[in-house]
């Protein structure tokens, strides 16, 4: 049974940060907007994310006297994307990202601050900056959402201090790098949480949200201010094209199919295809598993990609994801990304031959790309890869779900984690035997890294050799904050999968955000943003926030185009 719903000027599919920003921009242009969301919660992966956005030449940094510029950012983007992306799209991004940010800051409840010390991911490239382009959301008081807080996809406990207290990326970095005053800062955050008596009576959740949860909550609140409807449990199925132009879409809602007619256009923002094993097998390098993805289960299954393809849309980068090594933890519904810990001194990553194959502190995209390359070279020995560390590391640093043993000793770890999440032995040889890694190779590698730790120079992979590696290093460890010896038993291993935080290929769009066919002609009235579109970053990850920044910016670009066409 098919029913016809109301018509709208614009329908936005999905409720990630890009989609919700686009709906705000459209509503502010006097357009009648609807958001449709498949899940029973809004926010998508964006709500679980770090919420960082990479906005070169932004107004926050300028106000601090920062020395970024359009030309510098263009030089860097061209170098990092290596000619793989149409330059017009790079210009569109750099032109619009700062304007988009200024608009949201001036007109909505969303507020950001510069993560001053967060460097671009490729510091060796021309135009790179050692900070100033990545923005970190301010904490947001979710009481402002009223009852709508119940529909907000909750943050992952892994992104909260002690699994429950909201903290910004700047707080987390200060604690991880053990910068001066970090203990006091943690005490203050804990006290603020505990002393919030009125909220404590209502919920264990912190009143404040942080990171991606703050981003999504403040956008949702801004949409409530504008009375923009958001339909949950509404599954987008198909686009309707009339005379070469998008005139509507079909959704499944309350058990029936509904047609929603649109006057100006549809903005697809329904995420990538990382949750579809069929599409992973079809497009991504092998081996690959849905369970290795750190994104929420079940929703991002490539609906936008398939609907666009059905109308002859061109695609790009389908064999790429926003790679990140992940660890699976029993009874958790999604994998955990291992972003920072790889740079901590005293942990190395080896393949089945016991050999290192990459700078462990490398950006997560490059890290997993190296896993695939080494897996190919070694005949299947690098997926999974193994993180190896010793008792000293275990005492002092976190790795995945293992908090430092000074806080969480092995005796307090869930029993089910032993030999699923971590392996432990008194000698490296015994450890290698447990995980089926070549023992002589591992001994040899550890001997070599211990030498590098003493000299401060990683002669094989230059770990700790640039400002990005050192961002997550331990500033108290000398001479290289990313290198320490592995020598004090017991020894530990953890399994790393070739995971992701979303796919990065999808419908090809032009510099106006419009979906194009193979011949470059536009599918009129159809726009794609976020991970259902082919990333403007090509195969690169120029800085923290390179997925959300473009999703929100191309939402801004798409709406401006709709306004011009109106
Ligand atoms: P999503 O945010 O996943 O939103 C897609 C929405 O569409 C979902 O709500 C989904 O339910 C809905 N949907 C899917 N199919 C349909 C359908 N058929 N009908 C209707 N709705 C549908 N990126 C950054 O830039 N900065 C960071 O700091 C950062 N940190 C991260 C940390 C973690 C732990 C993870 C997992 C990811 C992180 N990322 C970060 C990546 C980033 O979160 C994603 O790339 C981004 O959220 C993708 O945005 P999106 O809008 O395309 O998809």
Coordinates of C-alpha atoms and ligand atoms in Angstrom, one line a residue:
X1 CA 0.0 0.0 0.0
X2 CA 1.4 3.4 -1.0
X3 CA 0.2 6.7 0.5
X4 CA 1.1 10.2 -0.5
X5 CA 2.5 12.4 2.3
X6 CA 2.7 16.2 2.4
X7 CA 5.0 17.9 -0.1
X8 CA 8.1 19.8 0.9
X9 CA 10.5 22.2 -0.7
X10 CA 13.5 20.1 0.4
X11 CA 13.7 16.7 2.0
X12 CA 17.0 15.8 3.8
X13 CA 17.7 12.0 4.1
X14 CA 19.6 11.1 7.3
X15 CA 20.3 13.0 10.5
X16 CA 24.1 13.1 10.8
X17 CA 25.8 16.5 11.3
X18 CA 25.9 17.3 7.5
X19 CA 22.2 16.5 7.1
X20 CA 21.0 18.5 10.1
X21 CA 23.2 21.5 9.1
X22 CA 21.7 21.4 5.6
X23 CA 18.2 21.4 7.1
X24 CA 19.0 24.4 9.2
X25 CA 20.4 26.3 6.2
X26 CA 17.3 25.4 4.1
X27 CA 14.9 26.4 6.9
X28 CA 16.7 29.8 7.2
X29 CA 16.0 30.3 3.5
X30 CA 12.3 30.1 4.1
X31 CA 12.1 26.6 2.7
X32 CA 9.7 24.0 4.0
X33 CA 12.1 21.2 5.1
X34 CA 11.7 17.6 6.3
X35 CA 14.4 15.3 7.7
X36 CA 13.8 11.5 7.4
X37 CA 15.8 9.2 9.5
X38 CA 15.8 5.4 9.4
X39 CA 16.8 4.7 12.9
X40 CA 14.8 5.3 16.1
X41 CA 17.5 7.8 17.2
X42 CA 18.9 10.8 15.4
X43 CA 22.6 11.6 15.0
X44 CA 24.1 8.6 13.1
X45 CA 27.8 8.0 13.4
X46 CA 28.2 11.8 13.8
X47 CA 26.7 11.5 17.3
X48 CA 29.3 9.0 18.4
X49 CA 32.2 10.8 16.8
X50 CA 34.8 13.1 18.1
X51 CA 32.8 16.0 16.5
X52 CA 36.1 17.5 15.2
X53 CA 35.8 19.5 12.0
X54 CA 38.6 20.5 9.7
X55 CA 38.0 24.0 8.6
X56 CA 41.0 25.7 7.1
X57 CA 41.2 29.5 7.4
X58 CA 38.4 29.6 10.0
X59 CA 37.4 32.7 11.9
X60 CA 38.2 31.4 15.3
X61 CA 41.8 30.9 14.5
X62 CA 42.0 34.3 12.7
X63 CA 40.6 36.0 15.8
X64 CA 43.5 34.5 17.7
X65 CA 46.0 35.9 15.2
X66 CA 46.5 32.5 13.5
X67 CA 48.4 32.7 10.2
X68 CA 46.3 30.3 8.0
X69 CA 45.3 31.5 4.5
X70 CA 43.2 30.3 1.5
X71 CA 46.3 29.8 -0.6
X72 CA 48.2 27.9 2.1
X73 CA 45.2 25.6 2.6
X74 CA 44.9 25.1 -1.1
X75 CA 48.5 24.1 -1.5
X76 CA 48.1 21.6 1.3
X77 CA 44.8 20.1 0.0
X78 CA 46.3 19.8 -3.5
X79 CA 49.3 18.0 -2.1
X80 CA 47.3 15.7 0.1
X81 CA 44.7 14.8 -2.5
X82 CA 47.5 14.3 -5.1
X83 CA 45.5 15.4 -8.1
X84 CA 42.7 12.8 -7.4
X85 CA 40.0 15.3 -6.9
X86 CA 38.5 17.9 -9.3
X87 CA 40.1 21.2 -8.3
X88 CA 36.8 23.0 -8.6
X89 CA 35.6 20.9 -5.6
X90 CA 38.6 21.8 -3.6
X91 CA 38.0 25.5 -4.2
X92 CA 34.3 25.0 -3.3
X93 CA 35.4 23.5 0.0
X94 CA 37.9 26.1 0.9
X95 CA 35.6 29.0 -0.2
X96 CA 32.6 27.8 1.8
X97 CA 33.9 25.9 4.9
X98 CA 34.8 29.1 6.8
X99 CA 31.5 30.8 5.7
X100 CA 29.5 27.7 6.8
X101 CA 31.2 27.8 10.2
X102 CA 30.7 31.5 10.7
X103 CA 27.0 31.1 9.8
X104 CA 26.4 28.3 12.3
X105 CA 28.3 30.2 15.0
X106 CA 26.2 33.4 14.5
X107 CA 22.8 31.8 13.9
X108 CA 22.6 28.5 15.9
X109 CA 23.3 27.0 19.2
X110 CA 26.5 25.3 17.9
X111 CA 29.8 26.6 19.2
X112 CA 33.3 25.5 18.5
X113 CA 36.8 26.3 19.7
X114 CA 40.1 25.8 18.0
X115 CA 42.0 22.7 19.0
X116 CA 45.1 24.8 18.9
X117 CA 47.6 22.0 19.2
X118 CA 46.0 19.5 16.9
X119 CA 48.3 19.3 13.8
X120 CA 47.3 18.5 10.3
X121 CA 47.8 14.8 9.6
X122 CA 50.6 15.2 6.9
X123 CA 53.0 17.8 8.5
X124 CA 55.6 17.0 5.8
X125 CA 53.4 18.4 3.0
X126 CA 53.6 22.0 1.9
X127 CA 50.9 24.2 3.4
X128 CA 50.5 22.0 6.5
X129 CA 49.8 23.7 9.8
X130 CA 50.8 22.5 13.3
X131 CA 47.4 23.5 14.6
X132 CA 44.5 25.9 14.0
X133 CA 42.4 24.1 11.4
X134 CA 40.7 21.4 13.5
X135 CA 37.8 22.7 15.6
X136 CA 36.5 21.1 18.8
X137 CA 32.8 21.4 19.9
X138 CA 32.1 23.2 23.1
X139 CA 30.2 21.2 25.7
X140 CA 26.4 21.5 25.2
X141 CA 23.8 21.4 27.9
X142 CA 21.3 18.7 26.8
X143 CA 18.7 20.0 29.1
X144 CA 18.0 22.5 26.3
X145 CA 16.6 19.6 24.2
X146 CA 13.8 18.9 26.6
X147 CA 12.2 15.5 25.8
X148 CA 14.0 15.3 22.6
X149 CA 17.1 14.3 24.5
X150 CA 15.6 10.8 24.7
X151 CA 15.9 10.4 20.9
X152 CA 19.5 11.6 20.7
X153 CA 21.9 8.7 19.9
X154 CA 23.9 8.4 23.1
X155 CA 27.7 9.0 23.0
X156 CA 29.9 5.9 23.1
X157 CA 31.0 5.4 26.7
X158 CA 34.5 5.2 25.2
X159 CA 34.4 8.9 24.4
X160 CA 33.5 9.9 27.9
X161 CA 35.7 10.2 30.9
X162 CA 35.2 7.1 33.0
X163 CA 32.5 6.1 30.6
X164 CA 30.1 8.8 31.8
X165 CA 31.6 12.3 32.1
X166 CA 31.6 14.7 29.1
X167 CA 35.0 16.1 28.2
X168 CA 36.3 17.9 25.1
X169 CA 39.0 16.7 22.8
X170 CA 41.2 19.4 24.4
X171 CA 40.6 17.9 27.9
X172 CA 41.3 14.4 26.6
X173 CA 44.5 15.4 24.9
X174 CA 45.8 17.1 28.0
X175 CA 45.2 14.0 30.0
X176 CA 46.7 11.6 27.4
X177 CA 49.8 13.7 27.0
X178 CA 50.0 14.0 30.8
X179 CA 50.4 17.8 30.4
X180 CA 50.8 19.9 33.5
X181 CA 47.7 20.2 35.6
X182 CA 46.0 17.1 34.0
X183 CA 45.2 15.5 37.3
X184 CA 43.5 18.6 38.7
X185 CA 41.5 19.0 35.5
X186 CA 40.2 15.4 35.9
X187 CA 39.3 16.1 39.5
X188 CA 37.4 19.2 38.5
X189 CA 35.4 17.4 35.7
X190 CA 34.5 14.6 38.1
X191 CA 33.4 17.1 40.8
X192 CA 31.3 19.0 38.3
X193 CA 29.6 15.8 37.3
X194 CA 29.0 14.6 40.9
X195 CA 27.8 17.9 42.2
X196 CA 25.1 18.3 39.6
X197 CA 22.6 17.0 42.1
X198 CA 19.4 17.9 40.2
X199 CA 20.5 16.1 37.1
X200 CA 22.1 13.2 38.9
X201 CA 18.6 12.4 40.3
X202 CA 17.3 12.1 36.7
X203 CA 20.0 10.3 34.9
X204 CA 23.4 8.7 35.1
X205 CA 24.2 10.5 31.8
X206 CA 26.1 13.8 32.1
X207 CA 23.9 16.8 31.6
X208 CA 26.6 18.1 29.3
X209 CA 27.3 16.4 26.0
X210 CA 30.7 16.7 24.3
X211 CA 32.4 15.9 21.0
X212 CA 30.1 14.5 18.3
X213 CA 27.2 14.3 20.7
X214 CA 27.5 18.0 21.5
X215 CA 27.6 18.7 17.7
X216 CA 24.4 16.7 17.0
X217 CA 22.6 17.9 20.1
X218 CA 23.2 21.5 19.4
X219 CA 22.1 21.1 15.8
X220 CA 19.0 19.3 16.8
X221 CA 18.2 22.0 19.3
X222 CA 18.6 24.6 16.6
X223 CA 16.2 22.7 14.4
X224 CA 13.7 22.6 17.2
X225 CA 14.0 26.4 17.4
X226 CA 13.1 26.5 13.7
X227 CA 10.3 23.8 14.1
X228 CA 11.8 21.6 11.4
X229 CA 10.2 18.1 11.6
X230 CA 12.4 15.1 11.9
X231 CA 10.8 11.7 11.2
X232 CA 12.5 8.8 13.0
X233 CA 11.9 5.2 11.9
X234 CA 11.6 6.4 8.3
X235 CA 13.5 4.3 5.8
X236 CA 14.4 6.0 2.5
X237 CA 13.9 3.6 -0.3
X238 CA 13.9 5.2 -3.7
X239 CA 14.1 8.5 -5.7
X240 CA 11.4 9.6 -8.0
X241 CA 12.5 11.4 -11.2
X242 CA 10.1 13.3 -13.4
X243 CA 11.3 14.7 -16.8
X244 CA 14.9 14.4 -15.8
X245 CA 14.4 16.1 -12.4
X246 CA 14.0 14.7 -8.9
X247 CA 10.4 15.3 -7.9
X248 CA 10.1 13.1 -4.8
X249 CA 11.1 10.1 -2.9
X250 CA 9.6 6.9 -1.5
X251 CA 10.0 6.1 2.2
X252 CA 8.8 3.2 4.4
X253 CA 7.2 4.5 7.6
X254 CA 4.8 2.9 10.1
X255 CA 4.7 -0.3 8.0
X256 CA 3.7 1.4 4.7
X257 CA 5.3 3.0 1.7
X258 CA 4.8 6.8 1.4
X259 CA 5.6 9.1 -1.4
X260 CA 6.9 12.5 -0.4
X261 CA 6.9 15.1 -3.2
X262 CA 9.6 17.7 -3.3
X263 CA 9.5 21.1 -5.1
X264 CA 13.2 22.0 -5.1
X265 CA 15.3 19.0 -4.2
X266 CA 16.5 16.1 -2.1
X267 CA 19.7 16.2 -0.1
X268 CA 21.0 12.7 0.5
X269 CA 23.0 12.5 3.8
X270 CA 22.3 8.9 4.8
X271 CA 25.9 7.8 5.4
X272 CA 28.1 5.2 3.6
X273 CA 27.7 1.4 3.1
X274 CA 30.0 0.2 5.9
X275 CA 27.1 -1.7 7.5
X276 CA 26.4 -3.8 4.5
X277 CA 28.5 -7.0 4.2
X278 CA 27.3 -7.5 0.6
X279 CA 28.5 -4.0 -0.5
X280 CA 31.8 -4.4 1.5
X281 CA 32.4 -7.6 -0.3
X282 CA 31.6 -6.0 -3.6
X283 CA 33.7 -2.8 -3.3
X284 CA 36.2 -2.8 -0.4
X285 CA 39.6 -4.6 -0.4
X286 CA 39.5 -8.0 1.2
X287 CA 39.3 -9.3 3.8
X288 CA 36.6 -7.1 5.3
X289 CA 33.9 -7.5 8.0
X290 CA 31.0 -5.3 9.1
X291 CA 31.9 -6.2 12.6
X292 CA 35.2 -4.4 12.2
X293 CA 33.4 -1.0 11.7
X294 CA 33.2 1.4 14.6
X295 CA 29.9 2.9 13.3
X296 CA 26.5 2.2 14.8
X297 CA 25.2 -1.2 13.6
X298 CA 22.5 -1.7 11.0
X299 CA 21.8 1.7 9.5
X300 CA 24.4 2.8 7.0
X301 CA 23.8 0.2 4.3
X302 CA 24.2 2.2 1.2
X303 CA 20.6 3.2 0.4
X304 CA 21.6 6.5 -1.1
X305 CA 24.4 4.9 -3.2
X306 CA 22.0 2.3 -4.7
X307 CA 19.2 4.9 -5.3
X308 CA 21.6 7.2 -7.1
X309 CA 23.1 4.3 -9.1
X310 CA 19.5 3.4 -10.2
X311 CA 19.3 6.8 -11.8
X312 CA 22.6 6.5 -13.6
X313 CA 24.7 8.5 -11.1
X314 CA 28.5 8.3 -11.4
X315 CA 30.4 7.0 -8.3
X316 CA 34.0 7.3 -7.1
X317 CA 36.3 5.9 -4.3
X318 CA 34.1 2.9 -3.6
X319 CA 37.1 0.9 -2.7
X320 CA 38.0 3.3 0.1
X321 CA 36.9 3.8 3.7
X322 CA 37.8 6.2 6.4
X323 CA 40.1 3.4 7.7
X324 CA 40.9 3.0 11.4
X325 CA 42.3 0.0 13.2
X326 CA 39.7 -1.4 15.6
X327 CA 39.4 -3.8 18.5
X328 CA 36.3 -5.9 19.1
X329 CA 35.2 -6.3 22.7
X330 CA 32.8 -9.0 23.7
X331 CA 29.2 -7.9 24.2
X332 CA 29.8 -4.5 22.6
X333 CA 27.7 -3.8 19.5
X334 CA 30.4 -2.1 17.5
X335 CA 34.2 -2.1 17.3
X336 CA 36.3 0.5 19.1
X337 CA 38.7 2.6 17.0
X338 CA 42.3 2.8 18.1
X339 CA 43.2 6.4 17.3
X340 CA 45.6 7.8 19.8
X341 CA 47.1 4.8 21.6
X342 CA 49.3 3.7 18.7
X343 CA 51.5 6.7 19.4
X344 CA 52.1 6.1 23.1
X345 CA 55.7 5.0 23.8
X346 CA 56.3 1.3 24.3
X347 CA 53.7 -0.3 22.1
X348 CA 54.5 -1.6 18.7
X349 CA 52.4 -3.3 16.0
X350 CA 53.6 -6.4 14.2
X351 CA 52.3 -8.8 11.5
X352 CA 52.3 -12.6 11.7
X353 CA 56.0 -12.7 10.9
X354 CA 56.7 -10.6 14.1
X355 CA 57.7 -7.7 11.9
X356 CA 56.7 -4.0 12.0
X357 CA 55.3 -2.7 8.7
X358 CA 54.3 0.9 9.4
X359 CA 54.9 3.8 11.7
X360 CA 52.4 2.9 14.4
X361 CA 51.7 6.6 15.1
X362 CA 50.7 7.2 11.5
X363 CA 47.2 8.6 10.8
X364 CA 44.5 5.9 11.1
X365 CA 43.7 5.9 7.4
X366 CA 47.3 5.3 6.4
X367 CA 47.7 2.8 9.1
X368 CA 45.0 0.5 7.8
X369 CA 46.0 1.1 4.2
X370 CA 49.4 -0.2 5.3
X371 CA 47.8 -3.2 6.8
X372 CA 46.2 -4.1 3.5
X373 CA 49.4 -3.5 1.5
X374 CA 51.5 -5.6 3.9
X375 CA 48.8 -8.3 4.0
X376 CA 49.1 -8.5 0.2
X377 CA 52.9 -8.6 0.4
X378 CA 53.1 -11.1 3.2
X379 CA 50.4 -13.5 1.9
X380 CA 47.8 -12.7 4.5
X381 CA 49.9 -12.2 7.6
X382 CA 48.9 -8.6 8.6
X383 CA 45.1 -8.8 9.0
X384 CA 44.8 -9.0 11.9
X385 CA 47.9 -7.2 13.1
X386 CA 49.0 -7.4 16.7
X387 CA 49.8 -4.6 19.2
X388 CA 52.6 -5.7 21.6
X389 CA 53.5 -4.0 24.8
X390 CA 55.0 -4.8 28.2
X391 CA 54.2 -4.5 31.9
X392 CA 55.5 -0.9 32.1
X393 CA 53.3 0.2 29.2
X394 CA 50.3 -1.6 30.7
X395 CA 50.8 0.2 34.1
X396 CA 51.0 3.6 32.6
X397 CA 48.9 3.8 29.4
X398 CA 45.5 2.8 28.0
X399 CA 45.2 0.5 24.9
X400 CA 41.7 0.1 23.5
X401 CA 39.4 -0.9 26.4
X402 CA 42.3 -1.6 28.8
X403 CA 42.7 1.4 31.1
X404 CA 46.2 1.7 32.6
X405 CA 46.7 -1.1 35.2
X406 CA 47.4 1.5 37.9
X407 CA 43.7 2.2 37.6
X408 CA 42.4 -1.1 36.2
X409 CA 44.7 -4.1 37.1
X410 CA 44.3 -7.3 35.2
X411 CA 42.5 -8.9 38.1
X412 CA 39.6 -6.4 37.5
X413 CA 39.3 -7.0 33.8
X414 CA 36.3 -9.0 32.6
X415 CA 37.3 -12.7 32.4
X416 CA 35.8 -12.8 28.9
X417 CA 38.4 -10.4 27.6
X418 CA 41.3 -12.8 28.2
X419 CA 42.3 -14.2 24.9
X420 CA 39.6 -12.4 23.1
X421 CA 40.7 -8.8 23.7
X422 CA 44.1 -9.3 25.2
X423 CA 46.7 -12.1 25.4
X424 CA 49.3 -12.2 28.2
X425 CA 52.5 -14.2 28.9
X426 CA 55.7 -14.0 30.9
X427 CA 57.9 -14.1 27.9
X428 CA 57.8 -12.7 24.4
X429 CA 58.3 -16.2 23.1
X430 CA 55.3 -17.6 25.0
X431 CA 53.2 -14.6 23.9
X432 CA 54.1 -15.2 20.2
X433 CA 53.1 -18.8 20.6
X434 CA 49.6 -17.8 21.9
X435 CA 48.9 -15.5 19.0
X436 CA 50.6 -17.6 16.2
X437 CA 53.2 -14.9 15.5
X438 CA 56.8 -15.9 14.5
X439 CA 58.7 -15.8 17.8
X440 CA 62.1 -15.2 16.4
X441 CA 60.8 -12.4 14.2
X442 CA 59.1 -10.8 17.2
X443 CA 62.3 -11.0 19.4
X444 CA 64.3 -9.5 16.7
X445 CA 61.8 -6.6 16.2
X446 CA 61.7 -5.9 19.9
X447 CA 65.5 -5.8 20.1
X448 CA 65.5 -3.3 17.3
X449 CA 62.8 -1.0 18.7
X450 CA 64.6 -1.1 22.1
X451 CA 67.7 0.3 20.4
X452 CA 65.6 3.0 18.7
X453 CA 64.0 3.9 22.0
X454 CA 67.5 4.5 23.5
X455 CA 68.7 6.6 20.5
X456 CA 65.4 8.3 20.0
X457 CA 65.4 7.5 16.3
X458 CA 63.2 5.0 14.6
X459 CA 65.4 4.1 11.7
X460 CA 62.8 1.9 10.1
X461 CA 59.6 4.0 10.1
X462 CA 60.5 7.4 11.6
X463 CA 58.0 7.1 14.4
X464 CA 57.9 10.3 16.5
X465 CA 59.7 12.1 13.7
X466 CA 57.0 14.8 13.2
X467 CA 54.6 17.0 15.1
X468 CA 51.6 14.8 14.3
X469 CA 53.1 11.6 15.7
X470 CA 54.2 13.5 18.8
X471 CA 50.7 15.0 19.4
X472 CA 49.7 11.8 21.2
X473 CA 53.2 10.9 22.5
X474 CA 54.0 11.2 26.2
X475 CA 55.8 14.6 26.6
X476 CA 57.6 13.3 29.7
X477 CA 59.3 10.5 27.8
X478 CA 62.7 11.4 26.3
X479 CA 64.4 11.6 23.9
X480 CA 61.4 10.5 21.7
X481 CA 57.9 10.8 23.2
X482 CA 56.6 8.0 21.0
X483 CA 59.4 5.4 21.7
X484 CA 60.1 3.4 24.8
X485 CA 61.7 -0.1 25.3
X486 CA 59.6 -3.3 25.6
X487 CA 61.4 -5.3 28.3
X488 CA 59.5 -5.6 31.6
X489 CA 57.2 -8.7 31.8
X490 CA 54.5 -9.7 31.6
X491 CA 54.0 -9.1 27.9
X492 CA 50.7 -8.3 26.2
X493 CA 49.2 -8.6 22.8
X494 CA 46.0 -7.2 21.4
X495 CA 44.4 -8.0 18.0
X496 CA 43.8 -5.1 15.5
X497 CA 41.4 -5.4 12.7
X498 CA 41.3 -3.5 9.4
X499 CA 38.3 -1.4 10.5
X500 CA 36.7 1.9 9.6
X501 CA 34.7 4.8 10.9
X502 CA 32.6 4.9 7.7
X503 CA 33.2 4.4 4.0
X504 CA 34.4 7.3 1.9
X505 CA 33.3 6.4 -1.6
X506 CA 29.8 7.1 -3.0
X507 CA 27.9 9.3 -5.4
X508 CA 30.0 11.7 -7.4
X509 CA 29.0 15.3 -6.9
X510 CA 30.2 18.5 -8.5
X511 CA 31.4 21.7 -6.9
X512 CA 27.8 22.7 -6.2
X513 CA 27.1 19.4 -4.4
X514 CA 24.9 18.2 -7.2
X515 CA 25.0 14.5 -8.1
X516 CA 26.4 13.9 -11.6
X517 CA 26.2 11.2 -14.2
X518 CA 29.2 9.6 -15.9
X519 CA 29.1 12.3 -18.6
X520 CA 29.2 15.1 -16.0
X521 CA 25.6 16.1 -16.5
X522 CA 23.6 16.9 -13.3
X523 CA 20.7 14.9 -12.0
X524 CA 18.7 18.0 -11.3
X525 CA 17.4 18.4 -7.8
X526 CA 19.6 15.7 -6.3
X527 CA 22.5 16.5 -3.9
X528 CA 24.7 14.2 -1.8
X529 CA 26.7 15.1 1.2
X530 CA 28.8 13.2 3.8
X531 CA 29.7 9.5 3.4
X532 CA 27.1 8.7 0.8
X533 CA 29.1 11.0 -1.6
X534 CA 32.6 10.5 -2.9
X535 CA 34.8 12.4 -0.5
X536 CA 36.3 15.8 -1.5
X537 CA 39.4 14.6 0.3
X538 CA 40.0 11.8 -2.3
X539 CA 42.0 9.0 -0.8
X540 CA 43.5 11.3 1.9
X541 CA 42.7 12.3 5.5
X542 CA 44.3 15.8 5.7
X543 CA 43.3 16.6 9.3
X544 CA 41.0 15.7 12.2
X545 CA 37.5 16.6 11.1
X546 CA 38.0 15.8 7.4
X547 CA 34.7 13.9 7.2
X548 CA 32.3 16.0 9.2
X549 CA 33.8 19.4 8.0
X550 CA 33.0 18.6 4.3
X551 CA 29.7 17.0 5.1
X552 CA 28.5 20.2 6.8
X553 CA 30.1 22.4 4.2
X554 CA 28.6 20.6 1.2
X555 CA 25.3 20.9 3.0
X556 CA 25.8 24.6 3.0
X557 CA 26.9 24.6 -0.7
X558 CA 23.9 22.4 -1.7
X559 CA 21.4 24.7 -0.1
X560 CA 22.9 27.8 -1.6
X561 CA 22.6 26.1 -5.0
X562 CA 19.0 25.2 -4.3
X563 CA 18.4 28.9 -3.5
X564 CA 19.9 30.0 -6.7
X565 CA 17.8 27.5 -8.7
X566 CA 14.6 28.5 -6.9
Ligands
LIG1 P1 26.1 9.5 9.7 O1 26.5 10.5 10.7 O2 26.3 8.1 10.0 O3 24.5 9.8 9.4 C1 23.8 9.0 8.5 C2 22.4 8.9 9.0 O4 21.6 8.4 7.9 C3 22.3 7.9 10.1 O5 21.5 8.4 11.2 C4 21.5 6.7 9.5 O6 20.7 6.0 10.4 C5 20.7 7.4 8.4 N1 20.3 6.5 7.4 C6 21.0 5.5 6.8 N2 20.2 4.9 5.8 C7 19.0 5.6 5.8 C8 17.9 5.5 5.0 N3 17.7 4.5 4.1 N4 16.8 6.3 5.3 C9 16.9 7.3 6.2 N5 18.0 7.4 7.0 C10 19.1 6.6 6.8 N6 34.8 12.4 11.7 C11 35.3 13.7 11.8 O7 35.2 14.5 10.8 N7 35.7 14.2 13.0 C12 35.8 13.4 14.1 O8 36.2 13.9 15.2 C13 35.4 12.0 14.0 N8 35.5 11.2 15.0 C14 35.0 9.9 14.9 C15 35.1 9.0 16.0 C16 34.5 7.8 16.0 C17 34.6 6.9 17.2 C18 33.8 7.4 14.8 C19 33.2 6.0 14.7 C20 33.8 8.2 13.7 C21 34.4 9.5 13.7 N9 34.4 10.3 12.6 C22 34.9 11.6 12.7 C23 33.8 9.9 11.3 C24 32.4 10.5 11.2 O9 31.7 10.3 12.4 C25 31.6 10.0 10.0 O10 32.4 10.0 8.9 C26 30.4 10.9 9.8 O11 29.6 10.9 10.9 C27 29.6 10.5 8.6 O12 28.5 11.4 8.5 P2 27.3 11.1 7.6 O13 26.3 12.2 7.9 O14 27.7 10.8 6.3 O15 26.7 9.7 8.3

